[in-house]
Coordinates of C-alpha atoms in Angstrom, one line a residue:
M795 CA -0.1 0.1 0.1
K796 CA 2.9 2.2 0.9
K797 CA 4.1 1.8 -2.7
M798 CA 0.9 2.4 -4.3
K799 CA 0.6 5.7 -2.2
S800 CA 3.9 7.2 -3.5
L801 CA 2.9 6.1 -7.0
K802 CA 0.2 8.1 -6.4
Q803 CA 2.6 11.3 -5.8
K804 CA 4.7 10.2 -9.1
C805 CA 1.7 10.4 -11.4
L806 CA -1.6 12.1 -11.2
V807 CA -4.3 9.5 -12.5
A808 CA -6.2 12.5 -14.7
S809 CA -9.2 10.9 -16.5
T810 CA -10.0 7.6 -18.2
L811 CA -9.9 7.2 -21.6
V812 CA -13.0 6.3 -23.7
L813 CA -13.9 2.9 -23.8
F814 CA -11.0 1.9 -25.9
P815 CA -10.2 -2.2 -24.6
L816 CA -14.0 -3.4 -25.7
A817 CA -14.1 -0.7 -28.6
V818 CA -10.8 -2.1 -29.8
N819 CA -12.4 -6.1 -29.5
A820 CA -15.4 -4.5 -30.7
A821 CA -13.7 -3.2 -34.1
E822 CA -12.6 -7.2 -34.9
D823 CA -16.1 -8.1 -34.9
G824 CA -17.8 -5.5 -36.3
Q825 CA -19.4 -3.7 -33.5
A826 CA -16.9 -0.7 -33.4
A827 CA -19.6 1.5 -34.4
S828 CA -22.2 0.7 -31.6
A829 CA -19.2 0.4 -29.2
A830 CA -17.9 3.7 -29.7
V831 CA -21.2 5.7 -29.1
V832 CA -22.1 3.9 -26.0
K833 CA -21.6 6.4 -22.7
P834 CA -21.0 3.8 -19.9
I835 CA -22.9 4.5 -16.4
V836 CA -20.9 5.5 -13.7
S837 CA -22.6 5.4 -10.4
S838 CA -20.4 4.9 -6.8
E839 CA -22.0 1.7 -6.8
S840 CA -20.4 0.0 -10.0
K841 CA -17.1 1.4 -8.8
P842 CA -15.2 -1.6 -7.6
K843 CA -12.7 -0.4 -4.1
A844 CA -9.4 0.0 -5.6
E845 CA -7.8 -3.5 -4.6
G846 CA -7.7 -6.9 -5.8
D847 CA -4.9 -9.5 -5.3
N848 CA -1.3 -8.4 -5.0
I849 CA 0.1 -10.6 -7.3
R850 CA 3.0 -9.3 -7.4
W851 CA 4.7 -10.9 -4.6
E852 CA 4.6 -14.7 -6.2
K853 CA 7.7 -16.3 -5.3
K854 CA 8.5 -18.4 -8.2
Y855 CA 8.3 -17.7 -12.0
V856 CA 5.9 -19.7 -13.8
N857 CA 7.2 -20.5 -17.6
V858 CA 4.6 -21.4 -20.4
P859 CA 6.4 -23.8 -23.0
E860 CA 6.7 -22.9 -26.6
G861 CA 4.5 -24.8 -28.8
Q862 CA 1.5 -24.7 -30.7
W863 CA -1.4 -21.8 -30.7
T864 CA -4.7 -23.4 -29.9
G865 CA -6.2 -20.5 -28.5
P866 CA -8.4 -18.1 -30.5
R867 CA -7.2 -16.0 -33.6
L868 CA -8.0 -12.5 -34.8
A869 CA -9.1 -12.2 -38.3
D870 CA -5.7 -11.8 -39.3
G871 CA -4.8 -15.1 -38.4
Q872 CA -2.4 -13.4 -35.2
P873 CA -3.0 -15.5 -31.7
D874 CA -5.8 -13.1 -29.7
V875 CA -3.8 -12.0 -26.8
Q876 CA -5.6 -8.5 -26.3
G877 CA -6.1 -7.3 -23.0
H878 CA -4.4 -6.1 -20.0
W879 CA -1.2 -7.6 -18.5
S880 CA 1.4 -7.1 -15.5
N881 CA 4.4 -9.2 -14.5
T882 CA 4.1 -11.4 -11.5
V883 CA 6.8 -10.8 -9.3
S884 CA 7.5 -7.2 -8.1
N885 CA 8.2 -3.8 -9.8
H886 CA 11.2 -2.0 -11.0
A887 CA 12.8 -1.3 -7.7
N888 CA 15.5 -4.0 -7.9
F889 CA 16.4 -5.7 -11.1
T890 CA 18.2 -8.9 -10.0
D891 CA 16.7 -9.0 -7.0
P892 CA 13.4 -8.3 -7.5
Q893 CA 11.7 -8.2 -3.9
G894 CA 14.5 -7.5 -2.4
G895 CA 14.3 -3.4 -2.1
I896 CA 16.8 -0.9 -3.0
P897 CA 20.5 -1.0 -0.8
G898 CA 20.8 2.1 1.3
D899 CA 16.8 2.9 0.9
P900 CA 16.7 5.7 4.2
Q901 CA 12.7 4.9 4.0
G902 CA 13.9 1.7 5.6
R903 CA 11.5 -0.7 3.4
P904 CA 13.3 -4.2 4.0
P905 CA 13.3 -7.0 1.5
K906 CA 10.3 -9.6 1.7
G907 CA 12.0 -12.1 4.0
T908 CA 15.3 -13.9 2.9
R909 CA 16.9 -14.1 -0.2
A910 CA 15.5 -17.5 -0.5
D911 CA 12.3 -17.0 0.3
R912 CA 12.3 -14.3 -2.5
A913 CA 11.6 -14.5 -5.9
P914 CA 14.8 -15.7 -8.3
S915 CA 16.6 -12.8 -10.3
R916 CA 15.3 -11.7 -13.7
V917 CA 18.4 -12.5 -15.1
S918 CA 17.7 -16.4 -15.8
D919 CA 21.1 -16.9 -17.7
P920 CA 24.2 -17.0 -16.5
A921 CA 23.2 -18.8 -13.6
D922 CA 24.4 -16.7 -10.7
G923 CA 21.3 -14.2 -11.9
E924 CA 23.8 -11.1 -12.4
I925 CA 24.1 -8.9 -15.3
P926 CA 27.9 -10.1 -16.7
Y927 CA 29.0 -6.2 -16.5
Q928 CA 32.5 -5.3 -17.5
P929 CA 34.5 -3.8 -14.9
W930 CA 34.0 -0.3 -16.0
A931 CA 30.2 -0.7 -16.2
R932 CA 29.8 -2.5 -13.1
A933 CA 31.3 0.5 -11.3
K934 CA 28.7 2.8 -13.2
Q935 CA 25.9 0.8 -12.3
Q936 CA 27.1 1.1 -8.5
E937 CA 27.8 4.2 -8.8
F938 CA 24.4 5.4 -9.7
L939 CA 23.1 2.8 -7.0
Q940 CA 25.5 5.0 -4.5
Y941 CA 23.8 8.2 -5.4
F942 CA 20.4 7.3 -6.4
F943 CA 19.2 8.5 -2.6
N944 CA 21.3 11.5 -3.2
A945 CA 21.2 12.7 -6.6
I946 CA 23.7 15.4 -6.5
K947 CA 24.2 15.0 -10.8
P948 CA 21.1 14.7 -12.9
E949 CA 22.8 11.6 -14.3
Y950 CA 21.9 10.1 -11.0
I951 CA 18.0 10.3 -11.7
E952 CA 16.3 7.5 -12.9
P953 CA 15.0 8.8 -16.3
L954 CA 11.6 7.4 -15.6
A955 CA 11.0 10.1 -12.5
R956 CA 11.6 12.8 -15.4
C957 CA 8.1 11.2 -17.6
A958 CA 10.8 9.1 -19.9
P959 CA 9.7 6.1 -21.4
A960 CA 10.5 3.4 -19.0
G961 CA 12.2 1.1 -21.9
V962 CA 12.8 -2.4 -22.7
P963 CA 12.5 -4.8 -20.6
K964 CA 11.4 -2.1 -17.6
S965 CA 8.2 -1.4 -19.0
F966 CA 7.0 -5.1 -18.5
Y967 CA 7.8 -4.5 -14.8
W968 CA 6.8 -0.7 -13.9
H969 CA 3.3 -1.0 -14.2
G970 CA 0.5 -3.4 -15.6
Y971 CA -0.2 -2.4 -19.3
E972 CA -2.6 -3.4 -22.4
I973 CA -2.1 -5.1 -25.0
R974 CA -3.8 -4.0 -28.7
Q975 CA -3.4 -6.2 -32.1
Y976 CA -4.1 -4.6 -35.6
P977 CA -3.1 -6.2 -39.0
G978 CA 0.6 -6.1 -39.3
Y979 CA 1.3 -4.9 -35.8
V980 CA 1.2 -5.8 -32.2
V981 CA 0.9 -2.2 -29.7
F982 CA 1.7 -2.3 -26.2
L983 CA 0.2 0.6 -24.2
F984 CA 2.2 1.5 -21.0
S985 CA 1.9 4.0 -18.7
S986 CA 5.1 5.2 -20.1
G987 CA 4.7 5.4 -23.4
T988 CA 3.5 2.9 -26.4
R989 CA 5.9 0.6 -28.2
V990 CA 4.9 -0.9 -31.6
I991 CA 6.1 -4.2 -32.6
H992 CA 6.0 -4.2 -36.5
L993 CA 4.8 -7.7 -38.2
D994 CA 4.8 -6.5 -41.6
G995 CA 7.8 -7.4 -42.7
K996 CA 9.8 -3.7 -42.9
P997 CA 13.1 -3.5 -42.2
H998 CA 14.4 -1.8 -39.0
L999 CA 14.8 1.9 -38.4
P1000 CA 18.2 3.5 -40.5
E1001 CA 21.1 2.9 -37.8
N1002 CA 21.2 6.6 -36.7
I1003 CA 17.7 6.5 -35.4
K1004 CA 17.7 6.0 -31.6
L1005 CA 14.4 5.5 -29.8
W1006 CA 13.3 5.2 -26.0
N1007 CA 11.9 2.1 -26.3
A1008 CA 13.6 1.4 -29.4
D1009 CA 12.6 -0.3 -32.7
S1010 CA 10.8 -3.9 -33.0
R1011 CA 10.1 -5.8 -35.8
G1012 CA 8.5 -9.4 -34.9
H1013 CA 6.3 -12.5 -36.5
W1014 CA 4.6 -15.4 -34.8
E1015 CA 5.7 -19.0 -34.5
G1016 CA 3.0 -20.8 -32.7
N1017 CA 2.2 -19.3 -29.4
T1018 CA 5.4 -17.5 -29.4
L1019 CA 5.5 -13.5 -30.8
V1020 CA 9.6 -13.3 -31.4
V1021 CA 10.8 -9.8 -31.9
D1022 CA 13.9 -8.6 -33.0
V1023 CA 15.0 -5.2 -31.1
T1024 CA 17.4 -2.5 -32.6
N1025 CA 18.1 1.3 -32.1
N1026 CA 17.9 1.8 -28.3
N1027 CA 18.7 5.0 -27.4
G1028 CA 20.3 3.8 -24.2
K1029 CA 19.2 6.1 -21.7
A1030 CA 16.8 4.3 -19.8
R1031 CA 17.8 2.2 -16.9
F1032 CA 16.7 -1.1 -16.2
S1033 CA 15.6 -0.4 -12.3
R1034 CA 16.6 1.9 -9.2
T1035 CA 19.8 0.0 -8.6
G1036 CA 20.8 1.4 -12.2
D1037 CA 21.2 -1.4 -14.6
F1038 CA 21.7 -0.4 -18.2
S1039 CA 22.7 -1.0 -21.3
S1040 CA 23.9 1.2 -23.9
E1041 CA 23.0 2.1 -27.6
N1042 CA 24.6 -0.7 -29.2
V1043 CA 22.0 -3.4 -27.4
H1044 CA 20.6 -6.2 -29.5
I1045 CA 17.6 -7.8 -27.7
Q1046 CA 16.3 -10.9 -29.0
E1047 CA 12.7 -11.1 -27.4
K1048 CA 10.1 -14.4 -27.1
Y1049 CA 6.7 -13.4 -25.5
I1050 CA 5.5 -16.6 -25.0
F1051 CA 2.0 -17.6 -24.3
A1052 CA -0.3 -19.7 -22.5
N1053 CA -3.2 -21.1 -24.8
D1054 CA -5.9 -20.6 -22.2
G1055 CA -4.7 -16.9 -22.3
S1056 CA -3.8 -16.5 -19.0
R1057 CA -0.3 -16.2 -18.5
Y1058 CA 3.1 -15.3 -21.0
T1059 CA 6.8 -15.7 -20.1
Y1060 CA 9.1 -12.8 -21.5
Q1061 CA 12.3 -13.8 -22.3
A1062 CA 15.0 -11.8 -23.8
L1063 CA 18.4 -12.2 -25.3
V1064 CA 20.8 -9.2 -24.2
T1065 CA 23.9 -8.2 -26.2
D1066 CA 25.9 -5.6 -26.0
P1067 CA 29.5 -6.0 -26.4
T1068 CA 30.4 -2.8 -25.0
V1069 CA 28.9 -3.3 -21.9
Y1070 CA 28.6 -7.1 -21.2
T1071 CA 30.9 -10.0 -20.8
R1072 CA 28.6 -11.8 -22.8
P1073 CA 25.2 -12.4 -23.9
W1074 CA 23.0 -13.0 -21.2
T1075 CA 19.0 -13.6 -20.6
V1076 CA 16.3 -12.1 -18.8
T1077 CA 12.9 -13.8 -18.3
I1078 CA 9.8 -11.7 -16.7
P1079 CA 6.3 -13.6 -16.1
A1080 CA 3.1 -12.3 -16.6
R1081 CA -0.8 -12.8 -16.3
R1082 CA -3.6 -11.6 -18.0
Y1083 CA -6.1 -9.2 -15.9
T1084 CA -9.9 -9.1 -17.1
A1085 CA -13.3 -7.8 -15.9
K1086 CA -13.6 -10.9 -12.8
D1087 CA -10.1 -8.9 -11.1
K1088 CA -10.1 -5.9 -8.8
P1089 CA -8.7 -2.9 -9.9
N1090 CA -5.5 -2.4 -7.8
G1091 CA -4.4 0.9 -8.9
W1092 CA -1.0 -0.6 -10.4
H1093 CA -1.0 -3.9 -12.1
F1094 CA -4.9 -3.1 -13.2
E1095 CA -5.4 0.4 -13.5
V1096 CA -8.6 1.0 -14.7
L1097 CA -12.5 1.6 -14.2
L1098 CA -15.0 -1.1 -14.6
N1099 CA -18.4 -0.1 -15.4
T1100 CA -21.8 -1.6 -17.3
R1101 CA -23.3 -0.5 -20.1
D1102 CA -26.4 0.1 -18.5
A1103 CA -28.0 0.7 -15.1
K1104 CA -29.2 -2.6 -14.6
G1105 CA -25.5 -4.0 -15.0
G1106 CA -24.5 -5.9 -18.6
E1107 CA -21.1 -6.6 -20.0
P1108 CA -18.1 -5.0 -18.0
I1109 CA -16.8 -2.0 -19.7
I1110 CA -12.9 -1.9 -18.7
E1111 CA -11.8 1.8 -19.1
R1112 CA -8.1 2.1 -18.7
D1113 CA -6.6 4.8 -16.5
E1114 CA -4.6 7.9 -17.9
R1115 CA -1.8 8.9 -16.4
I1116 CA 0.0 12.0 -16.2
C1117 CA 3.6 12.1 -15.1
V1118 CA 5.0 14.8 -13.3
E1119 CA 8.7 15.4 -13.4
N1120 CA 10.7 16.1 -10.0
N1121 CA 7.6 14.8 -8.2
G1122 CA 8.2 13.7 -4.4
G1123 CA 10.4 11.0 -3.9
F1124 CA 11.1 9.6 -6.7
G1125 CA 12.9 12.4 -8.3
Q1126 CA 14.5 12.8 -5.0
G1127 CA 14.0 16.4 -5.3
V1128 CA 16.4 17.7 -7.3
K1129 CA 15.9 20.7 -9.7
H1130 CA 17.9 20.2 -12.7

């Protein structure tokens, strides 16, 4: 709950977007016009309380195996994985010890039990769970961590505190997010920006164009979305402990979806010979949230309404966030 309150200091939930999850689904079955003009009825009785299961404290990863897709498909043949998703382990505070807190935290927020009781590192290879930094890069990460709670220079402020996009892969364990699909594209809607996966076979952008969320080209192999990621600007951090890559990073992603649509496993091979001694793999488990779940202000940031006063089909309205630069403790109060 403390994290949720802190979050409210970081970002103002300004309003809700209009009907888009349902409108998008309706677009695929030819009901877009009727869905777009329906005004939801929101009453105090129909608003769920801002609570729900705190699945981010799952202590084990659920790995979905690669295989055939037997679930529903969209009209263009893509596996239908649209909806609201979130990681199941923890937020972005600590990349290699997700439930371990941030070393040196002046607020004294303790780790969740002993290391053996907490979720494993998001680094699934090497086996020690550590990012294989080159010595200079490890020193840079440690320097960031040393000054994170006393940011005497702008470079020690996490870019997300300035409302920059969270980047790859942090967007997948920052807040919940939505996946939408269109012919030729998969779109991720994060609270810190949007990422488009191109499925149309177009080549990557020219090498000199660098983006916070990089450039992504993908295709489907059975139940797995395979994505090649280049053109990263190298400015985002993986966590508040300062883990990072450079703009030379090349990321090869797999999004492996369960056929019942309940979960997926994110795996990514990260290669950056200017920063690391060898390629390494990150694994992030995720689960789907539906209208059956209660909004919780973190993983499932939505309002659940109904089409009519009698209570019909639930309408999921995603919260829209407006980031406030240098807000509260997240930006450490540094004004640069």
